[in-house]
C-alpha cells in the first residue's frame, strides 16, 4: 500500500502484511474531487516542484498531511495521488481494495470544503457523491473537518444528522451493527440518491459495501451495475436484491401503465424506497441459466396471466412479504417482470401459493410480454322475468360484444349491466349489476335494485348520474361504454370508484337492496356463485374461470365466464316479457 509520509510529503510503501505493525496506524482522506482546482496527482508527488506547489489542490494536500501528523499518524493515504491511474492493473487493484483500506485506517479525515460549521454539514455535496458512501461506512472512526480544517464532529457524534441526510441506520454509523447485516436492498437505498462523474462508478463504488471483486471496464456504462448485481447473486441468497421499483427506472416510459423489464435494476436509484426492507432468510438460493435466473417461490395467480411471487423480504414495520409482479410468457416456466397500474413492480402480500414454483425470469430486459387483458365473458344473460323489460351492457374496454375487459394489471370496474324494470306495466326504475376486480385482482360483482325514485333522494338521481358515465360505443352504436375518469364525480355508493376495495365493515352495512359477491362463499377457483332476492324477482349469478373462446384470443388467455339468470324460462320460451342472451 502506497502512502504519503506526513513529514517528507513523499511516497512510502508498506506491504499489506505489515500494515498491522504500524505503531499508530494510518490516516486516510475522504474528500470530493474538484478537478478545476488541480488535484495533486501521482506524477506530482514524484516531481514536487514549484509548478506542483502552485496548484490550487496543493493546499488541501498539505492541510490533510498536517492534520494527520497532528493526530499522531506518520502516514496518510490520499486517493488522488497514491494510485498510479496510468497503470490499469494498479487502478483495478486499488478500487477493489479501497473499502478494506478505509476499514483498516485508524481514522478517516472527511474534508468538507464547502461548509465551515456543524449546522451546514447536511448541505455538503460530500454526502451526494457515490464514492464517499464507502468512505463513510467502512472506517470505524470518521472525523469531519470544514473548509478551514476546523473540526466539525465525528461520525458517531453527528449520527442523528447523518441518518436524516443519508438514511443509513444509526447503529451502523456507531459501529454497533455491521453494514452487511443489513439487506441488499437497504444498502442499495443508501446509494440511490448519490451521483458519480462516470456511469460505471455507480457500480464500482459499491463493490466493497457488498464484498464483491470484479474487473473495471470503463466504457460498459450501465452494464457495470448489472454485473455488480450478478456478482452479489453469485455469493448471496438475499432475495431483497429484487425488491426495487420499476417506476424509478431511468430509461422507462414514465407515463406507461405497464412496463416490462429484467429481474435486475439498471441503477441504484431504483432502490430509493427500500430503506426499510429486511431479509427474512430461508432462501433456497438461485440458479442462473441461459434464459435468466431461476428462483423458487410460492407464487400465485393474480389476474389471469399475471402472478405474484413472494420473496424472502419484507418491510420492517409491515406484515406480509414483498412479491414480484410477473407476467407469463408463452414458455411454460418463463415470466417477465412487469408493473401494476400504479407503476410499482412489487407488492406486499400475506398470501402464499399452495406449492413452490420454479420460475425463470430474464436478468435483463428481453422479450416483451404479450398484450394481455383480463375481465369477464358474459357467457349467459338470461333475463326471463316479466319485470325486466330490457338491459344495456356498459363496458370499460371494447373487447367484443360479450366481453367486459380491463388492461392487464388494472383493477376497478370492468363493466355494468343496467336492467330496465317495470311493475304493473309501468316503468319502475333500474337494476344494476356491476362487474370488476378488487385491489387483489379478485373478481367482484355488486348488485343494486334500489327502491322507486320517490323513496330515496340518491336513487332519484341515479338514472341521470348514470348517463353522465356513459358514451356511445363507436364499434357497436347500440351499446354503451364507460367514460374514463367520470365515476369520481358520482356520489351514490354504487358509482364510487373505490367500490371494489370495500372493507368488511362496508360490506356488512350495505343497504338491503344491494348485494356484494364477497359476502358469498368463494368458489375454489376464486370465482363466485350466489342467489339474491331482489324486490320483484330472484337473480342468480356465477363466475368461473375458463378459456376465452373468442377468435381474437391468440394467447390462449382465460377470463371469468359469467352467468346471470333472473326468473325461470317457460318450456318453450319465446322471448316475450323479458330479454335473454345465451352464448
XYZ file of C-alpha atoms in Angstrom:
583
model
C 0.000 0.000 0.000
C 1.454 3.320 -1.075
C 1.193 6.184 1.447
C 2.246 9.805 1.765
C 4.722 10.423 4.579
C 3.240 13.319 6.548
C 6.701 14.758 7.260
C 8.534 14.395 3.944
C 5.386 14.617 1.750
C 6.857 11.839 -0.362
C 5.770 8.261 -1.044
C 6.291 5.462 1.458
C 5.193 1.909 0.659
C 4.163 -0.656 3.260
C 3.401 -4.300 2.370
C -0.171 -5.284 3.218
C 1.043 -7.931 5.647
C 2.960 -5.278 7.590
C 0.108 -2.785 7.946
C -0.871 -4.116 11.359
C 2.624 -3.387 12.648
C 2.338 0.376 12.088
C 2.673 1.905 15.555
C -0.177 4.376 15.322
C -1.853 3.048 12.202
C -2.554 5.449 9.352
C -4.953 8.206 8.379
C -6.960 8.149 5.177
C -8.530 11.133 3.411
C -12.083 11.333 2.152
C -12.934 14.346 0.054
C -14.761 15.490 -3.024
C -12.583 15.683 -6.116
C -12.619 19.161 -7.619
C -10.992 18.884 -10.996
C -10.980 22.626 -11.537
C -8.665 23.081 -8.549
C -5.928 20.848 -9.950
C -5.836 17.912 -7.557
C -2.365 16.630 -6.678
C -1.723 13.528 -8.811
C 0.690 10.592 -8.624
C 3.190 12.211 -11.014
C 3.148 15.415 -8.953
C 4.481 13.630 -5.879
C 7.382 12.294 -7.933
C 8.432 15.792 -9.058
C 7.172 18.085 -6.264
C 8.488 21.239 -7.913
C 7.254 24.798 -7.866
C 4.663 24.029 -10.549
C 3.097 21.402 -8.308
C 3.124 23.700 -5.300
C 1.338 26.335 -7.356
C -1.638 24.058 -7.966
C -4.842 25.018 -6.181
C -5.126 21.487 -4.767
C -1.744 21.698 -3.068
C -3.239 23.498 -0.044
C -5.700 20.638 0.500
C -2.886 18.113 0.131
C -0.627 19.787 2.684
C -3.547 20.523 5.004
C -4.506 16.853 5.099
C -0.910 15.805 5.774
C -0.518 18.358 8.571
C -3.779 17.272 10.207
C -2.841 13.585 10.019
C 0.522 14.366 11.591
C -1.161 16.290 14.409
C -3.292 13.224 15.065
C -0.144 11.179 15.544
C -0.005 9.463 12.165
C 3.175 9.254 10.166
C 1.320 8.045 7.079
C -1.779 9.130 5.182
C -3.419 7.631 2.122
C -4.953 10.043 -0.407
C -6.764 8.612 -3.421
C -5.832 11.385 -5.868
C -2.094 10.799 -5.602
C -1.458 7.387 -4.047
C -2.732 5.475 -7.105
C -0.908 5.453 -10.430
C -4.004 5.704 -12.589
C -1.952 5.289 -15.746
C -1.430 1.664 -14.697
C -4.739 -0.123 -15.379
C -3.826 -3.140 -13.234
C -2.907 -0.941 -10.272
C -6.079 1.109 -10.646
C -8.218 -2.042 -10.686
C -6.460 -3.472 -7.641
C -6.837 -0.188 -5.766
C -10.572 0.118 -6.446
C -11.150 -3.488 -5.412
C -9.100 -2.903 -2.217
C -10.367 0.553 -1.301
C -13.144 -0.498 1.079
C -10.671 -2.663 3.007
C -8.115 0.139 3.140
C -10.678 2.556 4.572
C -11.900 -0.022 7.080
C -8.370 -0.634 8.414
C -7.499 3.052 8.864
C -7.059 4.465 12.336
C -9.099 7.493 11.347
C -10.741 8.758 8.177
C -10.409 12.504 7.701
C -13.546 13.705 5.883
C -12.806 17.111 4.398
C -15.968 19.081 3.613
C -14.549 22.026 1.755
C -17.971 23.552 1.009
C -19.031 24.016 4.660
C -17.428 25.611 7.679
C -19.813 24.906 10.552
C -21.606 21.916 12.020
C -25.001 23.424 11.182
C -24.156 23.311 7.472
C -22.989 19.692 7.311
C -26.207 18.323 5.772
C -25.790 20.690 2.828
C -22.354 19.431 1.825
C -22.121 17.769 -1.570
C -19.826 15.229 0.093
C -22.993 13.346 1.090
C -24.192 13.245 -2.517
C -21.172 11.609 -4.148
C -21.046 7.888 -4.894
C -17.521 7.164 -3.693
C -17.944 8.833 -0.308
C -20.581 6.277 0.756
C -17.997 3.568 1.422
C -15.677 6.191 2.897
C -18.397 6.990 5.441
C -19.324 3.402 6.289
C -16.083 1.399 6.137
C -13.863 3.256 8.702
C -14.622 2.780 12.378
C -13.672 6.393 13.022
C -14.592 9.296 10.721
C -13.835 12.856 11.720
C -15.333 15.732 9.759
C -13.470 18.965 9.044
C -14.675 22.141 7.377
C -13.159 24.387 4.711
C -10.606 25.877 7.124
C -9.741 22.468 8.570
C -11.842 23.263 11.632
C -13.219 20.217 13.434
C -16.970 19.671 12.930
C -17.579 16.384 14.731
C -17.318 12.611 14.428
C -19.424 10.055 12.600
C -20.830 8.773 15.882
C -21.373 12.223 17.368
C -23.140 13.518 14.266
C -25.103 10.301 13.678
C -28.556 11.873 14.008
C -27.692 14.470 11.348
C -26.159 11.844 9.069
C -29.115 9.479 9.488
C -31.509 12.238 8.427
C -29.351 13.041 5.405
C -28.418 9.554 4.204
C -30.942 7.080 5.611
C -28.111 4.936 6.989
C -29.188 3.481 10.372
C -27.569 4.971 13.473
C -26.365 1.576 14.721
C -24.347 1.170 11.511
C -22.814 4.628 11.905
C -21.949 3.871 15.533
C -20.349 0.506 14.634
C -22.978 -1.372 16.650
C -24.188 -3.205 13.539
C -22.130 -4.444 10.631
C -23.403 -2.961 7.359
C -23.541 -6.428 5.800
C -26.161 -7.360 8.411
C -28.474 -5.013 6.502
C -30.332 -6.374 3.498
C -29.007 -5.863 -0.016
C -31.982 -3.635 -0.861
C -31.421 -1.466 2.203
C -27.730 -0.985 1.414
C -28.598 -0.142 -2.185
C -31.008 2.524 -0.916
C -28.096 4.372 0.716
C -26.609 4.884 -2.761
C -29.900 5.676 -4.520
C -29.525 9.456 -4.491
C -25.749 9.629 -4.914
C -24.047 10.527 -8.177
C -20.725 9.821 -9.844
C -18.999 11.513 -12.743
C -18.846 8.264 -14.688
C -21.817 5.911 -15.015
C -19.671 2.856 -14.327
C -18.597 4.244 -10.947
C -22.143 3.901 -9.650
C -21.353 0.185 -9.521
C -17.607 0.235 -8.842
C -18.055 2.469 -5.792
C -20.342 -0.169 -4.221
C -18.146 -3.244 -4.638
C -16.687 -3.057 -1.155
C -20.045 -2.499 0.502
C -21.225 -5.808 -0.986
C -17.883 -7.631 -0.632
C -17.603 -8.033 -4.403
C -14.478 -8.082 -6.551
C -14.791 -7.622 -10.285
C -12.714 -6.068 -13.079
C -13.393 -2.484 -14.129
C -14.378 -1.970 -17.747
C -14.800 1.733 -18.333
C -16.988 2.143 -21.372
C -19.510 -0.543 -20.369
C -21.766 2.141 -18.879
C -24.905 0.748 -17.214
C -23.799 -2.844 -17.709
C -21.437 -2.340 -14.763
C -24.373 -2.181 -12.335
C -25.901 -5.312 -13.859
C -22.561 -7.124 -13.391
C -22.394 -5.940 -9.784
C -25.799 -7.482 -9.056
C -24.823 -10.712 -10.794
C -21.771 -10.940 -8.528
C -23.938 -10.288 -5.470
C -26.374 -13.019 -6.521
C -23.484 -15.443 -7.037
C -22.441 -15.189 -3.363
C -25.628 -14.195 -1.542
C -29.115 -15.689 -1.272
C -30.618 -12.368 -0.157
C -33.786 -12.043 -2.249
C -34.251 -8.389 -1.313
C -31.984 -7.581 -4.278
C -35.115 -7.981 -6.420
C -37.173 -5.524 -4.346
C -36.858 -2.341 -6.348
C -39.283 -0.006 -8.049
C -39.819 -0.201 -11.774
C -41.268 3.301 -11.947
C -37.866 4.676 -10.859
C -36.093 3.187 -13.865
C -34.164 5.913 -15.618
C -34.924 4.522 -19.068
C -38.572 3.627 -18.559
C -41.511 5.411 -20.118
C -42.792 7.328 -17.148
C -46.412 7.584 -18.266
C -46.748 3.961 -19.407
C -49.352 1.998 -17.468
C -47.321 -1.162 -17.776
C -43.630 -1.585 -18.380
C -41.615 -4.782 -18.558
C -38.003 -5.217 -17.577
C -35.439 -7.714 -16.426
C -35.108 -9.034 -12.898
C -32.189 -6.727 -12.078
C -32.263 -2.964 -11.614
C -30.451 -0.655 -14.005
C -29.430 1.851 -11.331
C -29.155 2.230 -7.535
C -31.864 4.887 -7.912
C -34.417 2.073 -8.290
C -33.882 1.211 -4.593
C -34.733 4.689 -3.294
C -37.816 3.405 -1.431
C -36.104 0.371 0.105
C -34.598 1.841 3.271
C -36.823 -0.349 5.476
C -36.554 -3.632 3.552
C -35.250 -6.559 5.587
C -34.142 -10.025 4.533
C -36.302 -12.649 6.243
C -33.920 -15.507 5.391
C -34.682 -19.050 4.320
C -33.951 -18.606 0.626
C -33.021 -21.675 -1.359
C -30.660 -19.625 -3.479
C -30.735 -19.099 -7.203
C -29.801 -20.880 -10.386
C -28.585 -18.931 -13.387
C -29.383 -20.420 -16.786
C -29.012 -19.162 -20.326
C -32.593 -17.912 -20.085
C -32.229 -15.985 -16.823
C -32.463 -16.595 -13.109
C -34.465 -19.475 -11.681
C -35.990 -18.787 -8.272
C -38.287 -20.851 -6.060
C -41.366 -19.042 -4.822
C -44.842 -19.927 -3.547
C -46.225 -17.900 -6.446
C -49.928 -17.484 -7.027
C -52.019 -16.255 -9.892
C -53.119 -12.645 -9.537
C -55.047 -11.505 -12.574
C -55.362 -14.017 -15.358
C -51.890 -14.291 -16.884
C -50.037 -12.473 -14.093
C -48.627 -13.810 -10.857
C -47.393 -12.522 -7.519
C -44.183 -14.276 -6.484
C -43.474 -13.731 -2.751
C -39.823 -13.203 -1.789
C -37.979 -13.733 1.487
C -38.013 -9.995 2.100
C -40.420 -7.574 3.730
C -40.816 -4.068 5.061
C -39.684 -3.899 8.672
C -42.930 -2.475 10.040
C -45.443 -4.341 7.871
C -46.876 -7.836 7.793
C -46.552 -9.881 4.643
C -43.772 -10.426 2.151
C -42.673 -8.376 -0.804
C -43.742 -10.109 -4.007
C -42.664 -9.643 -7.606
C -45.290 -8.882 -10.245
C -44.703 -11.285 -13.121
C -46.405 -11.843 -16.466
C -46.293 -15.277 -18.002
C -44.529 -15.779 -21.319
C -45.560 -18.490 -23.793
C -42.890 -20.824 -22.402
C -44.390 -22.813 -19.526
C -41.922 -21.680 -16.806
C -40.827 -18.308 -18.171
C -42.009 -14.975 -16.841
C -41.134 -11.338 -17.331
C -41.182 -8.690 -14.643
C -43.901 -6.067 -15.060
C -45.571 -3.285 -13.112
C -49.108 -2.758 -11.925
C -51.322 0.162 -12.943
C -49.596 2.368 -10.328
C -46.192 1.762 -11.886
C -44.966 -0.346 -8.951
C -43.107 -3.570 -9.725
C -43.551 -5.275 -6.366
C -46.394 -5.519 -3.882
C -46.809 -6.638 -0.283
C -48.854 -9.770 0.272
C -49.610 -12.018 3.228
C -50.775 -14.788 0.923
C -48.662 -17.650 -0.324
C -49.329 -20.101 -3.121
C -50.094 -23.721 -2.282
C -46.930 -25.058 -3.942
C -43.432 -23.855 -4.694
C -42.943 -22.852 -8.309
C -39.657 -22.831 -10.203
C -39.776 -19.517 -12.035
C -37.369 -18.397 -14.753
C -37.056 -14.620 -15.181
C -34.599 -12.845 -17.523
C -31.941 -10.840 -15.669
C -32.051 -8.058 -18.233
C -34.886 -6.682 -20.400
C -35.703 -9.039 -23.214
C -38.870 -10.433 -24.698
C -41.884 -8.229 -24.077
C -44.914 -9.917 -22.545
C -47.913 -10.465 -24.788
C -50.558 -7.769 -24.755
C -52.857 -9.231 -22.141
C -56.263 -8.385 -20.779
C -58.414 -9.726 -18.019
C -62.103 -9.463 -17.350
C -65.434 -11.117 -17.920
C -67.091 -13.081 -20.667
C -70.848 -12.579 -20.441
C -71.476 -16.176 -21.319
C -75.132 -16.295 -20.345
C -77.531 -13.451 -19.650
C -80.972 -14.886 -19.010
C -83.454 -12.209 -18.027
C -86.754 -14.097 -18.241
C -88.773 -12.346 -15.583
C -91.599 -10.123 -16.786
C -90.389 -7.265 -14.555
C -87.261 -6.857 -16.713
C -88.132 -5.121 -19.949
C -84.600 -4.739 -21.393
C -80.935 -4.422 -20.471
C -77.870 -2.398 -21.524
C -74.242 -3.556 -21.396
C -71.803 -0.808 -20.425
C -68.158 -1.777 -20.797
C -64.786 -0.308 -19.825
C -62.987 -1.556 -22.946
C -64.254 -2.684 -26.311
C -63.120 -6.290 -26.292
C -66.032 -7.722 -28.259
C -69.798 -7.718 -27.832
C -69.824 -10.043 -24.836
C -66.537 -9.131 -23.107
C -66.092 -6.693 -20.199
C -62.319 -6.306 -20.058
C -59.548 -4.345 -18.356
C -55.918 -3.864 -19.375
C -53.622 -6.341 -17.649
C -52.793 -5.254 -14.099
C -55.652 -2.769 -13.691
C -58.437 -3.097 -11.137
C -61.831 -1.484 -10.614
C -64.901 -1.576 -12.821
C -64.849 -3.721 -15.960
C -68.481 -3.284 -16.910
C -72.059 -2.637 -15.835
C -75.309 -4.282 -16.882
C -78.259 -1.935 -16.482
C -81.685 -3.519 -16.228
C -84.798 -1.502 -17.143
C -87.538 -2.568 -14.712
C -91.325 -2.376 -14.867
C -94.175 -3.056 -12.498
C -97.860 -3.240 -13.353
C -96.949 -2.395 -16.919
C -95.240 0.853 -15.934
C -91.514 1.714 -15.885
C -90.212 1.425 -12.314
C -86.556 2.397 -12.389
C -83.386 0.435 -12.916
C -81.451 -2.523 -11.572
C -77.672 -2.550 -11.728
C -75.142 -5.374 -11.994
C -71.557 -4.204 -11.731
C -68.538 -6.432 -12.518
C -64.971 -5.594 -11.539
C -61.831 -6.541 -9.614
C -60.638 -5.527 -6.162
C -57.107 -4.450 -5.200
C -56.054 -8.108 -5.016
C -57.492 -8.629 -8.515
C -60.243 -10.918 -7.233
C -63.463 -10.897 -9.268
C -66.283 -8.942 -7.642
C -69.935 -8.490 -8.537
C -72.212 -5.855 -6.996
C -75.980 -5.864 -7.437
C -78.288 -2.931 -6.670
C -82.056 -2.859 -7.044
C -82.922 0.418 -5.372
C -86.467 1.353 -4.357
C -88.615 3.543 -6.538
C -87.224 7.069 -7.023
C -89.801 8.730 -4.772
C -88.387 6.963 -1.704
C -84.692 7.813 -1.978
C -83.023 11.076 -2.979
C -79.856 9.279 -4.101
C -81.873 6.749 -6.059
C -83.811 9.543 -7.731
C -80.558 10.876 -9.151
C -79.215 7.520 -10.270
C -80.524 7.495 -13.863
C -79.220 10.999 -14.542
C -75.880 10.236 -12.927
C -75.587 7.037 -14.896
C -75.987 8.882 -18.166
C -73.001 11.071 -17.223
C -70.904 7.922 -17.078
C -71.801 6.667 -20.496
C -70.562 7.163 -24.023
C -71.582 5.508 -27.279
C -69.524 2.543 -28.392
C -68.183 3.505 -31.846
C -67.932 -0.139 -32.823
C -71.429 -1.106 -31.655
C -73.586 2.066 -31.677
C -76.429 0.332 -29.854
C -74.149 -0.354 -26.869
C -72.555 1.941 -24.296
C -69.118 2.277 -22.716
C -67.861 3.900 -19.509
C -66.367 7.361 -19.813
C -62.847 7.354 -18.368
C -62.424 9.294 -15.137
C -66.102 10.169 -14.752
C -67.019 7.867 -11.871
C -65.178 10.054 -9.361
C -67.982 12.619 -9.746
C -70.671 10.173 -8.687
C -71.935 10.419 -5.128
C -74.086 7.336 -4.907
C -72.105 4.436 -3.405
C -72.877 2.268 -6.407
C -70.755 4.564 -8.576
C -67.925 5.004 -6.065
C -64.670 4.388 -7.950
C -63.322 2.554 -4.876
C -66.236 0.163 -4.539
C -64.103 -2.855 -5.385
C -61.868 -2.168 -2.366
C -64.707 -2.010 0.150
C -63.819 -3.162 3.666
C -65.612 -5.908 5.576
C -67.472 -3.324 7.651
C -68.654 -1.578 4.492
C -69.921 -4.827 3.011
C -71.818 -5.721 6.165
C -73.601 -2.365 6.128
C -74.821 -2.461 2.532
C -78.484 -1.455 2.017
C -80.913 -4.353 1.772
C -81.384 -3.705 -1.932
C -77.640 -4.222 -2.615
C -75.507 -7.365 -2.583
C -71.748 -7.910 -2.973
C -70.338 -11.231 -4.171
C -67.707 -11.083 -1.412
C -70.497 -11.830 1.069
C -70.897 -15.265 -0.534
C -68.595 -18.261 -0.167
C -65.888 -18.151 -2.836
C -65.510 -20.943 -5.348
C -62.326 -22.995 -5.294
C -61.086 -21.134 -8.386
C -61.698 -17.734 -6.739
C -64.958 -17.054 -8.534
C -68.439 -16.652 -7.027
C -71.846 -18.309 -7.075
C -74.841 -16.772 -5.280
C -78.569 -16.010 -5.377
C -80.089 -12.664 -4.454
C -83.719 -11.876 -3.791
C -84.445 -8.564 -5.494
C -87.699 -6.750 -4.643
C -89.521 -8.158 -7.677
C -87.675 -11.371 -8.553
C -84.739 -13.638 -7.661
C -81.475 -13.364 -9.561
C -78.664 -15.959 -9.726
C -75.083 -15.030 -10.576
C -71.979 -17.187 -11.038
C -68.447 -16.654 -12.352
C -65.895 -19.333 -13.085
C -62.505 -19.221 -14.744
C -62.278 -20.766 -18.173
C -60.506 -20.268 -21.548
C -61.722 -17.357 -23.619
C -63.292 -18.825 -26.754
C -63.157 -15.608 -28.785
C -61.392 -15.837 -32.122
C -59.078 -12.942 -31.180
C -57.635 -14.824 -28.208
C -54.294 -15.784 -29.770
C -52.573 -16.003 -26.367
C -54.990 -18.667 -25.069
C -55.986 -16.428 -22.212
C -58.590 -17.197 -19.584
C -61.478 -14.996 -18.495
C -64.180 -15.158 -15.862
C -67.223 -16.658 -17.559
C -70.355 -15.103 -16.045
C -73.847 -16.490 -15.952
C -76.663 -14.195 -14.788
C -80.225 -15.530 -14.712
C -83.420 -13.887 -13.433
C -86.646 -15.797 -13.462
C -87.444 -19.182 -14.984
C -87.985 -19.597 -18.717
C -91.125 -21.461 -19.770
C -90.583 -24.802 -21.542
C -90.933 -23.165 -24.934
C -89.550 -19.709 -24.207
C -90.356 -17.257 -26.975
C -88.757 -14.136 -25.545
C -91.990 -12.341 -24.555
C -91.860 -10.287 -21.394
C -88.107 -10.406 -20.884
C -84.707 -10.496 -22.570
C -82.086 -13.190 -22.873
C -78.635 -13.750 -24.346
C -77.086 -17.236 -24.359
C -73.646 -17.706 -25.934
